[in-house]
């Protein structure tokens, strides 16, 4: 078998029991093979990449098509049309100009040179010139940042060998951007679904409200249908007051009162009774006809807002106003063609019906937290929002330019839009760059202003980077104390990781995708519409039905993306047939269909951002996945997509999931089963997948590990030593965990691990192990356990100034003996630090100098100083480091760019933090000599001694299992033993047997001898290998003390924080203690003498500050006396005085001098 | 109390413990979940009312050393008849106090490999070296920090390798070891540079060389180069693990297995499986045994019974205590004064010599301590 090069060797690896390719395949045991097959097709961050690809390939064209033509207000004969738009492959630029180069720009080059990995966008235009149509192609418009591994990236589809050539890590997931040298991720944004009706009950007033957020390319608006005091009204933010619903329905026209009540209530008398009162409302308002209704609505449309900016819009009457509002603003996503308001009327009637139903039966309200009611916004959607906004701005700029040109009465040339496009295009580039760089998403037309959309990709560890790619952030306010959105929703099963969420304020709001989750992209509606009619003969367009027919028992309305579209009386048959079409590949696999019995509705969804995942199809109690499918998979004759179109697997979104009965295992299949899980461990995400035996742990422990796995030091990428990161932690000897999971193999954590297999004994030792402290073996540290390296980056840019002067490097200062001074001891002749030299605190690494004169023009004797000012980059950390790399390059502005990387190698010391994979963190409490360590019969001495008190309250049984499984696999030499997957781990009994077979105790507890006394321990001691992670929190980075030091300028109090060599604050509560205790002298010392005490002159006469024993107000020295007070107090007094608040100090002797 | 003794002036009667009592005292009990009787008395080997006064003759008689295996790099032997404190002292000294030579200072002239200077240094330091014993133990002396390195306290080593393309590599080869020269740097690439009198002590087969020549030090690719000089000094394991003369030095107590009631037939076979091979044997119950009343063998003639063959091989997994069949039929224990040592040398000392050296060290320490005690008493 040829060695595969795609990193998916795990696909062909046996799972348990050393099964080979030739061995018989059982679908029960080996159906997990679909997981790697899925990941091979979809990848861990495929959601991002798919979404971006959809944007650059399709949506960008749609956006341009929608804003295709620019016309001039001045010259009606002129038009400019954008006929096509294309995104190219990434290129280099110099000073904003595209440059031709022989080799393509790589992401690595961008990272190192602080460039932006962006591709040029070109447009084809056509415009008129004197009644001729001129067509010009490939006009550069702008540059857009390219997502790594997307269709527009050179890394797309690259093999491992090609990735190496690009200096890229083959295991890097991609899905992020490189902007100005930093890696930026656009987090997945969670939102309530658009264009769907959500019915909610207001518990206080007992009112019911149906709302829908309409989202179209032009605008977003929210429409409410509210039941309040038995009356139903429609609210919209462009309407100044709620409008009785019957008036709205009448305004649509063509509906009699009977039509209205039929549309809303059907034949149901209960709803009719409830609804009838609303007709009175219309009558009371004097609205009987469409014209009256339109006038009523029009009178209540808010002025302003959607007026065109230039030129006075023709004044419209109320009826026109109302018509416009109803057509374009209310429920904007239901489009009105011609003046056909019928679909809109049906939609609003449906909302009213939902309100009435919910009022009758409170169970029929919707759950906002239901995952099926959520949509996830990905990079592509967010960029497309931004791009559309920027493109519209660009269009208006171009139009302005055109108008300006044609305004001139006597032109000398014909108009060429090329210049305007070139000139305004870079606003798009800048807008995109700035948004991704800052994370501030400002979309003017939606009044959207969101911050924190993008984050710098955390490269602390491989897992941290991966975890960031699957993270979902919610728009919910973090401060609100509501449990609903934070709680674990049952519908999250298999879609969102149950364990991976942060603790604290963002708990439950920030979520992570599970391993097999896919997020849909938009599927065009039109073909689906055709398929709906083709699927079943019982389906008829909604227009052909009256309200009573629609709502009669047994009639089901088919909704397409929430909008009523057709009616059927055979919903089950229709759904089954539609599914068959999907399983055969006639309809996109990401179109979902489900039946809602409560509302007699069939819902078909094609929109983007739905969360879905694949299942194995079960038909007539038989799994459609057969052994031959897996065989084909193993032989490479089939991919996951083959199974999608051959009816073996299909994607279900959360809503459709509710229509199914899913069996976990093949033996649980009954006749009513419709689907089977591919693999239960996929309910966890990538980060939680690292935990062995997670199903044996108390659930918060798994959550803690998810947070800590991201802080673990290890290997971050294969190219880690080629990168120059601001801060990089690496472990010197990372190890593959002894006990792994299938997820670990799938995400390649076994290739980029972050931790080491420590031999742990669980016992009490020395008392330095209380409160989770660890005892470490000194010899293990000598031999390299936990040794890590810390790399830091220092950058300098040599800028050029307008007067032609430039920053420079060099100018090492020498002492009398012509040796460099200590500060410059490690500098080379070029003014840069020597690679390999040791740099101590205060020493210079980059001897940069800037010219004193940066503004003089040099014209006519305007010549400034020729001197240079030192602007060197110095090493400021107290512990020395070694210069690891020095890079000299040129950035996009054509300035010289210097990067220096320093390296520290650290061995674990007292207080460094370690953690196992079960949320059990601890600091090093003592480091013990090897001879003092307990030893077993075999002479084994532990690396770590862990206190047994860590177990009872934490209930991390998984850790015990990891230890036992690890021990058995080490002793038996069986790599395959060490699997601890969720819900299908290796049985612990067989581990015990393996131990017995090799002469150990079955329960993993062995006889140990104390290394100190030499006598046996009175208990048998649990021992074995446990994977320990070294966390990034190290004493060396936190240790801090100060006696004297710098003070803040303003208050003269000691500075704050370690980085500023600050003091340790004696805070309010400590102050309270001292007061209560009566330690007044200590108080005085801490708060005054050691802080900001100042000697001041105060005039006893006027109560103001004097100066040098003289009061300037009283013009005398008579009553001026000296006193000590905090400088901050003096500052307060003076600031108050400056604000015209009089402050006078009245002095009094507490112990008057006896006269 | 002392005064009352004087008054009665009865000659001290010394109790003589019964053999069962001696056996009991000398056994650490191995129970299913606990180990009991682990600590000796406050004065090890002394019991009230008995005469256990120390006598060199008695000591000489009781102490024995039996070697089970004695290879240069691995030795197993029993030390019988001493207290745990003494046995442990030997173990501790072997690990931490016996000096060996290891790379301590490195002068990195050039290192263009991917492995960083400190990491390379750390790896080199941990490589165990061997050489002429006479020179190592007697000629070489301690090196004091700051002292000038001399032939009697410093050994110089050199590592100079450059990776280059191998022109004669097979065309289809993908193995870096074939494609390039020096793609892998091994411990054997380290060259000893004799200085002064070192040539006398460390020549020929006595040359200083890595114990395990195939330890991988670094990997390189064409164009990379490592060029460094190393200084070896003597040090002890308590300073850094690289100076420890042993990979491991440990002991275990001699296991005892006492079959209290006969274990027969199927049970006997199961019982045998509870122990590592060779610990328990199966024998046929003889006619005589079967005749004997109250032995538990009545009517079982010809059946298999479990007998203890070699308790030393037992790993004390307590597996037999897990099964109800053997409840109260077997008693596990360990002999308190029988230490089975396992010493694995890293090469600078013969395994047995390490033990002897540890005795010498303990003697030194005792002498030093004696001086202190004498001082204290004065």
Short mmCIF file of C-alpha atoms in Angstrom, two decimals, chain A residues 175-328:
data_model
loop_
_atom_site.label_atom_id
_atom_site.label_comp_id
_atom_site.label_asym_id
_atom_site.label_seq_id
_atom_site.Cartn_x
_atom_site.Cartn_y
_atom_site.Cartn_z
CA UNK A 175 -9.68 28.94 7.92
CA UNK A 176 -8.10 32.15 9.15
CA UNK A 177 -6.66 35.28 7.54
CA UNK A 178 -3.23 36.84 7.64
CA UNK A 179 -3.59 40.59 8.01
CA UNK A 180 -0.45 42.62 8.45
CA UNK A 181 1.43 39.53 9.57
CA UNK A 182 -1.01 38.53 12.29
CA UNK A 183 -3.35 35.59 12.00
CA UNK A 184 -6.96 36.60 12.47
CA UNK A 185 -9.96 34.36 12.93
CA UNK A 186 -13.52 35.44 12.34
CA UNK A 187 -15.38 33.70 15.11
CA UNK A 188 -18.64 31.96 14.29
CA UNK A 189 -21.49 34.20 15.38
CA UNK A 190 -24.64 32.75 16.79
CA UNK A 191 -27.92 34.48 16.01
CA UNK A 192 -31.62 33.93 16.13
CA UNK A 193 -32.76 32.70 12.75
CA UNK A 194 -33.79 35.26 10.18
CA UNK A 195 -37.06 35.27 8.25
CA UNK A 196 -38.72 32.85 10.65
CA UNK A 197 -41.66 33.50 12.94
CA UNK A 198 -40.88 33.22 16.62
CA UNK A 199 -43.86 33.21 18.98
CA UNK A 200 -43.23 34.26 22.53
CA UNK A 201 -45.45 34.79 25.54
CA UNK A 202 -44.95 37.72 27.84
CA UNK A 203 -45.33 36.20 31.26
CA UNK A 204 -46.14 39.47 32.99
CA UNK A 205 -48.98 40.74 30.86
CA UNK A 206 -50.09 37.40 29.49
CA UNK A 207 -49.74 38.80 25.99
CA UNK A 208 -48.51 36.75 23.07
CA UNK A 209 -46.21 38.10 20.41
CA UNK A 210 -45.09 36.74 17.08
CA UNK A 211 -42.03 38.37 15.65
CA UNK A 212 -40.04 37.96 12.50
CA UNK A 213 -36.72 39.48 11.60
CA UNK A 214 -36.77 40.09 7.89
CA UNK A 215 -33.38 40.13 6.32
CA UNK A 216 -32.82 41.00 2.71
CA UNK A 217 -29.85 42.42 0.94
CA UNK A 218 -31.31 45.90 1.29
CA UNK A 219 -32.48 46.02 4.86
CA UNK A 220 -33.11 44.25 8.07
CA UNK A 221 -36.30 44.97 9.95
CA UNK A 222 -38.33 43.35 12.65
CA UNK A 223 -42.10 42.98 12.50
CA UNK A 224 -44.24 42.06 15.47
CA UNK A 225 -47.78 40.81 15.66
CA UNK A 226 -48.85 41.35 19.23
CA UNK A 227 -51.88 40.13 21.14
CA UNK A 228 -52.58 42.58 23.90
CA UNK A 229 -55.82 42.78 25.83
CA UNK A 230 -57.53 40.47 23.32
CA UNK A 231 -56.65 42.78 20.43
CA UNK A 232 -54.10 42.01 17.82
CA UNK A 233 -51.89 44.74 16.43
CA UNK A 234 -48.92 44.91 14.10
CA UNK A 235 -45.78 46.73 15.16
CA UNK A 236 -42.82 47.72 13.09
CA UNK A 237 -40.05 50.15 13.82
CA UNK A 238 -41.00 52.40 10.92
CA UNK A 239 -44.57 52.63 12.17
CA UNK A 240 -45.07 55.18 14.87
CA UNK A 241 -47.78 53.21 16.66
CA UNK A 242 -49.24 49.70 16.64
CA UNK A 243 -51.76 49.23 13.88
CA UNK A 244 -54.82 47.00 14.32
CA UNK A 245 -54.21 43.87 12.37
CA UNK A 246 -57.44 44.00 10.37
CA UNK A 247 -56.45 47.40 9.03
CA UNK A 248 -53.17 45.96 7.82
CA UNK A 249 -54.86 43.02 6.18
CA UNK A 250 -57.39 45.33 4.58
CA UNK A 251 -54.63 47.57 3.32
CA UNK A 252 -53.25 44.67 1.29
CA UNK A 253 -56.44 44.80 -0.71
CA UNK A 254 -58.51 42.16 -2.38
CA UNK A 255 -59.55 40.56 0.87
CA UNK A 256 -63.09 40.66 2.18
CA UNK A 257 -63.76 40.33 5.87
CA UNK A 258 -64.67 36.73 5.24
CA UNK A 259 -61.40 36.14 3.39
CA UNK A 260 -59.52 37.61 6.29
CA UNK A 261 -61.15 35.47 8.90
CA UNK A 262 -60.71 32.40 6.73
CA UNK A 263 -57.02 33.10 6.16
CA UNK A 264 -56.44 33.62 9.83
CA UNK A 265 -58.73 31.13 11.49
CA UNK A 266 -59.74 28.66 8.86
CA UNK A 267 -62.92 26.97 9.97
CA UNK A 268 -62.02 26.85 13.62
CA UNK A 269 -64.70 28.52 15.72
CA UNK A 270 -62.43 29.07 18.73
CA UNK A 271 -60.02 31.18 16.75
CA UNK A 272 -62.85 32.96 15.02
CA UNK A 273 -64.36 33.95 18.36
CA UNK A 274 -61.04 35.30 19.52
CA UNK A 275 -60.35 37.12 16.31
CA UNK A 276 -63.70 38.74 15.63
CA UNK A 277 -63.12 41.58 18.07
CA UNK A 278 -60.37 42.89 15.80
CA UNK A 279 -62.89 43.84 13.14
CA UNK A 280 -64.44 46.21 15.64
CA UNK A 281 -61.08 47.88 16.00
CA UNK A 282 -60.98 48.60 12.30
CA UNK A 283 -64.55 49.81 12.38
CA UNK A 284 -63.82 52.13 15.27
CA UNK A 285 -60.95 53.61 13.30
CA UNK A 286 -63.33 54.13 10.42
CA UNK A 287 -61.42 51.85 8.12
CA UNK A 288 -63.53 49.86 5.74
CA UNK A 289 -61.77 50.02 2.39
CA UNK A 290 -58.24 49.44 1.17
CA UNK A 291 -57.84 53.13 0.48
CA UNK A 292 -58.83 54.03 4.03
CA UNK A 293 -56.56 51.36 5.41
CA UNK A 294 -53.60 52.58 3.37
CA UNK A 295 -54.21 56.13 4.53
CA UNK A 296 -54.41 54.92 8.11
CA UNK A 297 -51.11 53.10 7.75
CA UNK A 298 -49.48 55.85 5.75
CA UNK A 299 -50.31 58.44 8.37
CA UNK A 300 -48.36 56.41 10.86
CA UNK A 301 -45.19 55.84 8.83
CA UNK A 302 -42.29 57.56 10.46
CA UNK A 303 -40.79 60.33 8.34
CA UNK A 304 -37.16 60.37 7.40
CA UNK A 305 -35.00 57.35 7.37
CA UNK A 306 -35.38 55.85 3.96
CA UNK A 307 -35.52 59.07 1.98
CA UNK A 308 -33.03 59.34 -0.83
CA UNK A 309 -30.23 61.60 0.24
CA UNK A 310 -29.81 63.71 -2.83
CA UNK A 311 -32.55 65.67 -4.41
CA UNK A 312 -35.94 66.27 -2.94
CA UNK A 313 -38.12 63.25 -3.19
CA UNK A 314 -41.51 63.95 -4.66
CA UNK A 315 -43.98 64.53 -1.87
CA UNK A 316 -46.25 61.55 -1.53
CA UNK A 317 -49.62 61.26 0.01
CA UNK A 318 -50.45 59.00 2.92
CA UNK A 319 -51.87 56.22 0.82
CA UNK A 320 -48.73 56.01 -1.28
CA UNK A 321 -46.64 56.18 1.84
CA UNK A 322 -48.59 53.32 3.36
CA UNK A 323 -48.38 51.25 0.22
CA UNK A 324 -44.63 51.73 0.08
CA UNK A 325 -44.21 50.83 3.72
CA UNK A 326 -46.27 47.69 3.44
CA UNK A 327 -44.59 46.64 0.23
CA UNK A 328 -40.99 47.27 1.17
#
